Amino acid sequence: MTKDGTITTRKITDEEAQACASESIHVIGSIQPHGFQFVLDPETFTIVQHSENTIELINQYLKQRTPFPEAYPILHTSIFDWLALADNDVLTKLVHNQTNKIDLAEHSIISSSCWECVAHLAQGWPSLEFIPTSEEISSSVRLISQMHGLVDVMRSAETEQGLFETITRQFQQYTRFDRVMMYRFLPDWSGEVISEAVSDQEEIKFIGLRFPSADIPQQARDLYAKNKVRVFANVDAEPSRLTPAKLPNGQPLDQSYTLLRNMSDMHRMYLKNMGVKATLTLSILVKGKLWGLVVFHNNTPKTPPNHVVAELKLTCDLFSEILSSYLIPSIEMIDLTHLVAAKECIEHTFNEAKQQLITQSVFELSLKTIQQVLKYDYIGIVSGDYCYVLANGEFKELGEATISAINTLFDGVDEHHYKSHTLHAKHEPIPGLMEMVGIYVRRSTVPSDFCVFFGKNEVVKSIKWGGVPNTVNIVIKGGERKLEPRSSFALWREHVKGRSDHWESQVGQIMDSFFNCARDFVTVKSNELLLEQLEHSAYFDALTHLANRSFLKSYIDDLNFNPKNPGQKVSVLFIDLDNFKDVNDFMGHETGDRILQTVASRLKACSRPDDLVVRLGGDEFVIVVTHDANIDLISMAEKVVHSVGEPVFDHEYTVVITPSVGVISAFVKDLDFNELLKRADIAMYTAKNKGKNSYHIFDKKDQDAFNKKAILTLDLRKYVSSPEMELHFQPQFNFDKQLTGAEALARWDHPTFGYISPEVFIQVAEMNNLIKPLSMKIIATACKHFVTWRQHKLSAEFDTLSINISPSLLLDKSFEASLLNILNDYRVPPAKVRLEITESIFMQNHELAIAKLQSLRDRGFTISLDDFGTGFSSLNYLWKLPIDEIKIDKSFISNMTQDESLLTMVESIIDLCKKLNLEVVAEGVEDKAEFNILKGLGCDTCQGYYLSKPVPNQEFISQNITHDQST
Ligand code: C2E
Ligand code: CA
Ligand code: CA
């Protein structure tokens, strides 16, 4: 434990610093004893409070008068008993925060020859202070008379430093204080002695020294800003108390503007420790803010007369004026020029950047350009999950760790700004930016993941402090512990690390500009990206990444309006995939999608780079060829047919998808988008009609055919939904000419076009999604008639009703169920129904077709393979198919009498069928010769005009009715 009377010096703690800062600056209720004070009633001007030293001081300076007794009554006397005033009104004109000089008469008790009087209004109470005039100074050359010269000196000072030194020197010479120092506040409110002048006995010792902000704490600075003059005449003198302690209203006197106000013990101690006995302090305010102080120190007590103080104050005001009108503006002008240049550079750079795509290099270039003007060691932009920084000239892209570290800076501080030049004192270094010790960061709420920052490197500084800063002495006296200001002001050098330079005053404005421009840039760019994506999705097909219909339209529209030359041609290849619906239906959409993608890339490969490949939708594609030279469209179309028709290997499937291609070539100016596409479409349909897997070049005749087909489509829809469906039946016989079955053949007598071949309208139905309703209606009609035949007792051999089934219908998921429903409705057993299918069904999806057929056979249906011998027939795989019957195509039958090889063919088909236990039907038998040959070859069934044409139901019944009706 420290013994009484010992002094320990140590670093001040935060709490102590806080306590120091909140300690009152002056001691209320007393004044310095080198002058005295009267407080008056504002109405009667009688004295309501005065300092206790009044009589003593007056007696001290009294000339040729009897001294007052010690206890001479002062309270309640009129002020006019004490002073003779030239102008009595002067007391009514006092204002609160302004110190007025009151002229005293020579002959009054308080005489002008001894006293100077200053007055102000303290919260409504007139307060008069009396300070003795000093022979010494009043006799010297008046500063005010030198003002002219002084102003010239100040104005002509070439440097700031020169000006400071001049002022300090002049002040010292004028006041003869032992030491005059000019003290300037730094941004952290520590202060630095910037000039110093001393009397002959003294040495310059404080210039360049720093004093910690605690030396002049906040409340002292506030007071300095309010009251520009502060006199401390004798550090050792006991203060004189005011009596009574309170004003008549019960409040203590407000002493903020009291010139004689008493200093706090801490301050008194501080000065004592410095060896100072008297001080005078003048504030220098620039634009209402405390800029610095002029501090006068004397080694002996010293009371500067008030007029001197007033003159000094005036000079200081003038100096402040000069500072604010010359020096500060010139400093500010440099700042302003920098600010304007910085803002211009930032705006310009980001405007330029906006013209470009948002890429890393745009950030790099922009930051580098801006850095050249801003000169910050670090400039960074954080947006979303990227962070671009120019760090000491090096461009970096930083990520998550950096971003979250920057965001933690905002904890508990201002939501939008964080500024520090001692970043490492409070936070961990920022990952990726470890050297950065100063940061000024601003973040936005919208978008919330955006922020920008400037950073500074460490600057190691050597600071000369006037004594070890922020130290206190702990004095133990009488068992009581007391803090006292440090007693040593010896130079103490500190090397300050971990700090950057302070942030300049204009950094806020530069930050605002950078923040706004960068945010604008990032938002505009990300909006653009979004727009681009939107635009892309509006114009491009997501599946194949080809342009879509909208794009095609605007492309053609553009060509229409801006042809390169009047004779510019455009060619369009319209590509539709044959039977693509089946792929989707039976292999699933995923396979379908993959096939479409393959087709898209094949089409791309078939076209030249400047041709446009479009997916119109579904399985329709378009290639637009714009060129002036004649292109070989035919070979291009052939290439497309060939290339798209190549097998596609998709997982376990090998799929062959063939295209039908319509080609149209026209002058750009002649056809608009709709017309061009319509004609290409017609050409494509013509290609389809020719048997698919081919191309067709548009012809005027196609248009008529197409028009007819278009009408048919419309009318077929009506026909399908009409109650009556026409149907013909063609009987089948064995070679004893007994009726064994009948084939139902669809018929449509069109109101305008007349008889339409089922081959035509069945195809129209297939293309228009009408095949299922149409087929179901045919099947139902056939069943309806079939039932009536029984009542009419047709041939005893009559076994089956044959119905043609389109491949797409067979592969339809619900076909079997629908079929069974109809049969059930008419009570027709499946065993009586023979389904005629064609081989093409096995080409599309072999496995599935077999499964479907197998399932139908399991239900009791029999299956007939129609048109056998055409297309892809191969005798080799016949045995693998789940069928019951083969129908030899009529093209074999009608030509076999002329063509030996065909006859051989028919012969071997029949032989094979016998071996495989398949029934054989010959269709299209038109004459007796053919009938006899087939009979000789052992064919089972005969169908053809020779025996009967297809006939309406009524006729079929009457033709085949058995006439021996025994029952
Ligand atoms: P298909 O299944 O091969 O039908 C036989 C075709 O040969 C019928 O033509 C028939 O009238 C015709 N024909 C019969 N005997 C002879 C003959 O001795 N000489 C000649 N030259 N032709 C003969 P149709 O009625 O014009 O039918 C044509 C095609 O339309 C059918 O060929 C079939 O593929 C299709 N079709 C007819 N009705 C339907 C139906 O209800 N559903 C489906 N999916 N297709 C049908
Ligand atoms: Ca048939
Ligand atoms: Ca046939």
Tab-separated table of C-alpha atoms in Angstrom, residues 159-322:
chain	number	residue	atom	x	y	z
A	159	THR	CA	2.840	30.925	-45.021
A	160	GLU	CA	0.465	29.868	-42.333
A	161	GLN	CA	3.415	29.284	-40.103
A	162	GLY	CA	4.707	32.800	-40.686
A	163	LEU	CA	1.354	34.210	-39.684
A	164	PHE	CA	1.168	32.175	-36.512
A	165	GLU	CA	4.616	33.221	-35.463
A	166	THR	CA	3.948	36.882	-36.127
A	167	ILE	CA	0.804	36.894	-34.035
A	168	THR	CA	2.418	35.058	-31.172
A	169	ARG	CA	5.443	37.338	-31.169
A	170	GLN	CA	3.327	40.478	-31.301
A	171	PHE	CA	1.173	39.263	-28.444
A	172	GLN	CA	4.131	38.411	-26.308
A	173	GLN	CA	5.768	41.788	-26.875
A	174	TYR	CA	2.561	43.622	-26.165
A	175	THR	CA	1.481	41.791	-23.022
A	176	ARG	CA	4.922	40.832	-21.727
A	177	PHE	CA	3.631	37.496	-20.577
A	178	ASP	CA	6.571	35.156	-20.161
A	179	ARG	CA	5.268	32.736	-22.748
A	180	VAL	CA	2.706	32.982	-25.511
A	181	MET	CA	1.746	29.888	-27.449
A	182	MET	CA	-0.589	29.235	-30.269
A	183	TYR	CA	-2.295	25.930	-29.901
A	184	ARG	CA	-4.219	24.233	-32.675
A	185	PHE	CA	-6.782	21.471	-32.227
A	186	LEU	CA	-6.404	18.352	-34.290
A	187	PRO	CA	-9.328	16.229	-35.457
A	188	ASP	CA	-9.201	14.051	-32.341
A	189	TRP	CA	-9.176	17.187	-30.208
A	190	SER	CA	-5.672	16.666	-29.071
A	191	GLY	CA	-3.715	19.850	-29.589
A	192	GLU	CA	-0.410	20.879	-30.961
A	193	VAL	CA	1.632	23.950	-30.138
A	194	ILE	CA	2.202	25.566	-33.507
A	195	SER	CA	4.030	28.691	-32.479
A	196	GLU	CA	5.614	29.990	-29.338
A	197	ALA	CA	7.145	33.297	-28.242
A	198	VAL	CA	8.867	33.898	-24.905
A	199	SER	CA	10.343	36.699	-22.847
A	200	ASP	CA	14.106	37.059	-22.566
A	201	GLN	CA	14.228	34.973	-19.388
A	202	GLU	CA	12.462	32.020	-20.942
A	203	GLU	CA	13.266	29.380	-23.483
A	204	ILE	CA	11.146	28.140	-26.287
A	205	LYS	CA	10.163	24.666	-25.132
A	206	PHE	CA	6.694	23.669	-26.158
A	207	ILE	CA	6.564	24.248	-29.899
A	208	GLY	CA	5.742	21.092	-31.843
A	209	LEU	CA	4.514	19.306	-28.752
A	210	ARG	CA	1.228	17.507	-28.696
A	211	PHE	CA	-1.137	17.680	-25.767
A	212	PRO	CA	-3.769	15.021	-25.295
A	213	SER	CA	-7.405	15.946	-25.676
A	214	ALA	CA	-7.893	15.252	-21.967
A	215	ASP	CA	-5.824	18.341	-21.190
A	216	ILE	CA	-8.619	20.479	-22.530
A	217	PRO	CA	-11.687	18.341	-22.037
A	218	GLN	CA	-14.948	18.620	-23.874
A	219	GLN	CA	-16.734	20.927	-21.414
A	220	ALA	CA	-13.718	23.243	-21.391
A	221	ARG	CA	-13.768	23.385	-25.156
A	222	ASP	CA	-17.481	24.145	-25.108
A	223	LEU	CA	-16.823	27.001	-22.755
A	224	TYR	CA	-13.973	28.304	-24.895
A	225	ALA	CA	-16.266	28.359	-27.863
A	226	LYS	CA	-18.835	30.348	-25.854
A	227	ASN	CA	-16.555	32.660	-24.013
A	228	LYS	CA	-13.501	33.672	-25.940
A	229	VAL	CA	-11.486	35.087	-23.067
A	230	ARG	CA	-10.305	33.458	-19.911
A	231	VAL	CA	-8.049	35.058	-17.343
A	232	PHE	CA	-6.324	33.341	-14.458
A	233	ALA	CA	-4.467	36.012	-12.547
A	234	ASN	CA	-2.927	34.040	-9.732
A	235	VAL	CA	-2.890	30.313	-9.446
A	236	ASP	CA	-2.047	30.484	-5.760
A	237	ALA	CA	-4.614	33.071	-4.731
A	238	GLU	CA	-7.538	31.919	-2.632
A	239	PRO	CA	-10.787	32.526	-4.500
A	240	SER	CA	-13.308	34.995	-3.152
A	241	ARG	CA	-16.788	33.746	-2.504
A	242	LEU	CA	-19.978	35.382	-3.666
A	243	THR	CA	-22.352	36.466	-0.924
A	244	PRO	CA	-25.048	35.499	-0.448
A	245	ALA	CA	-24.408	32.142	-2.168
A	246	LYS	CA	-27.745	32.246	-4.017
A	247	LEU	CA	-29.571	34.953	-5.943
A	248	PRO	CA	-32.950	36.155	-4.615
A	249	ASN	CA	-34.615	33.571	-6.906
A	250	GLY	CA	-32.779	30.806	-5.051
A	251	GLN	CA	-30.476	29.942	-8.000
A	252	PRO	CA	-26.711	30.236	-8.067
A	253	LEU	CA	-25.317	32.826	-10.456
A	254	ASP	CA	-24.595	31.606	-13.981
A	255	GLN	CA	-20.901	32.296	-14.318
A	256	SER	CA	-20.340	31.166	-17.890
A	257	TYR	CA	-19.580	34.707	-18.977
A	258	THR	CA	-17.955	35.862	-15.784
A	259	LEU	CA	-14.521	37.110	-16.635
A	260	LEU	CA	-13.286	36.555	-13.116
A	261	ARG	CA	-14.659	33.081	-12.830
A	262	ASN	CA	-12.708	30.685	-10.728
A	263	MET	CA	-10.841	27.709	-12.175
A	264	SER	CA	-11.238	24.114	-11.168
A	265	ASP	CA	-8.713	22.522	-8.841
A	266	MET	CA	-7.655	20.170	-11.599
A	267	HIS	CA	-6.829	23.063	-13.890
A	268	ARG	CA	-5.124	24.967	-11.112
A	269	MET	CA	-3.029	21.904	-10.374
A	270	TYR	CA	-2.217	21.416	-14.012
A	271	LEU	CA	-0.884	24.946	-14.269
A	272	LYS	CA	1.021	24.633	-11.013
A	273	ASN	CA	2.659	21.488	-12.305
A	274	MET	CA	3.744	23.407	-15.373
A	275	GLY	CA	5.202	26.119	-13.133
A	276	VAL	CA	2.730	28.714	-14.325
A	277	LYS	CA	1.289	31.360	-11.996
A	278	ALA	CA	-0.948	33.353	-14.311
A	279	THR	CA	-2.632	32.641	-17.631
A	280	LEU	CA	-4.685	34.330	-20.236
A	281	THR	CA	-6.417	32.266	-22.871
A	282	LEU	CA	-8.053	33.492	-26.040
A	283	SER	CA	-10.130	31.328	-28.313
A	284	ILE	CA	-9.763	31.300	-32.052
A	285	LEU	CA	-12.990	30.382	-33.701
A	286	VAL	CA	-13.286	29.653	-37.358
A	287	LYS	CA	-16.812	29.510	-38.658
A	288	GLY	CA	-18.165	29.212	-35.127
A	289	LYS	CA	-15.990	26.219	-34.370
A	290	LEU	CA	-13.079	26.162	-32.003
A	291	TRP	CA	-9.962	26.143	-34.149
A	292	GLY	CA	-7.283	26.858	-31.590
A	293	LEU	CA	-6.186	28.871	-28.618
A	294	VAL	CA	-3.661	31.566	-27.846
A	295	VAL	CA	-2.331	30.740	-24.421
A	296	PHE	CA	-0.438	33.275	-22.327
A	297	HIS	CA	1.601	31.977	-19.382
A	298	ASN	CA	3.384	33.952	-16.706
A	299	ASN	CA	5.701	32.694	-14.049
A	300	THR	CA	4.424	35.271	-11.575
A	301	PRO	CA	0.856	36.360	-10.838
A	302	LYS	CA	-0.347	38.797	-13.417
A	303	THR	CA	-3.605	40.664	-13.901
A	304	PRO	CA	-3.979	41.945	-17.389
A	305	PRO	CA	-6.149	45.066	-17.445
A	306	ASN	CA	-9.398	44.583	-19.164
A	307	HIS	CA	-8.734	46.950	-22.045
A	308	VAL	CA	-5.686	44.885	-22.905
A	309	VAL	CA	-7.719	41.766	-22.779
A	310	ALA	CA	-10.292	43.435	-24.985
A	311	GLU	CA	-7.652	44.451	-27.466
A	312	LEU	CA	-6.176	40.984	-27.519
A	313	LYS	CA	-9.609	39.611	-28.043
A	314	LEU	CA	-10.186	41.962	-30.944
A	315	THR	CA	-6.882	40.993	-32.451
A	316	CYS	CA	-7.749	37.360	-32.090
A	317	ASP	CA	-11.056	38.000	-33.794
A	318	LEU	CA	-9.210	39.689	-36.609
A	319	PHE	CA	-6.840	36.773	-36.769
A	320	SER	CA	-9.808	34.416	-36.896
A	321	GLU	CA	-11.200	36.501	-39.723
A	322	ILE	CA	-7.966	36.270	-41.616
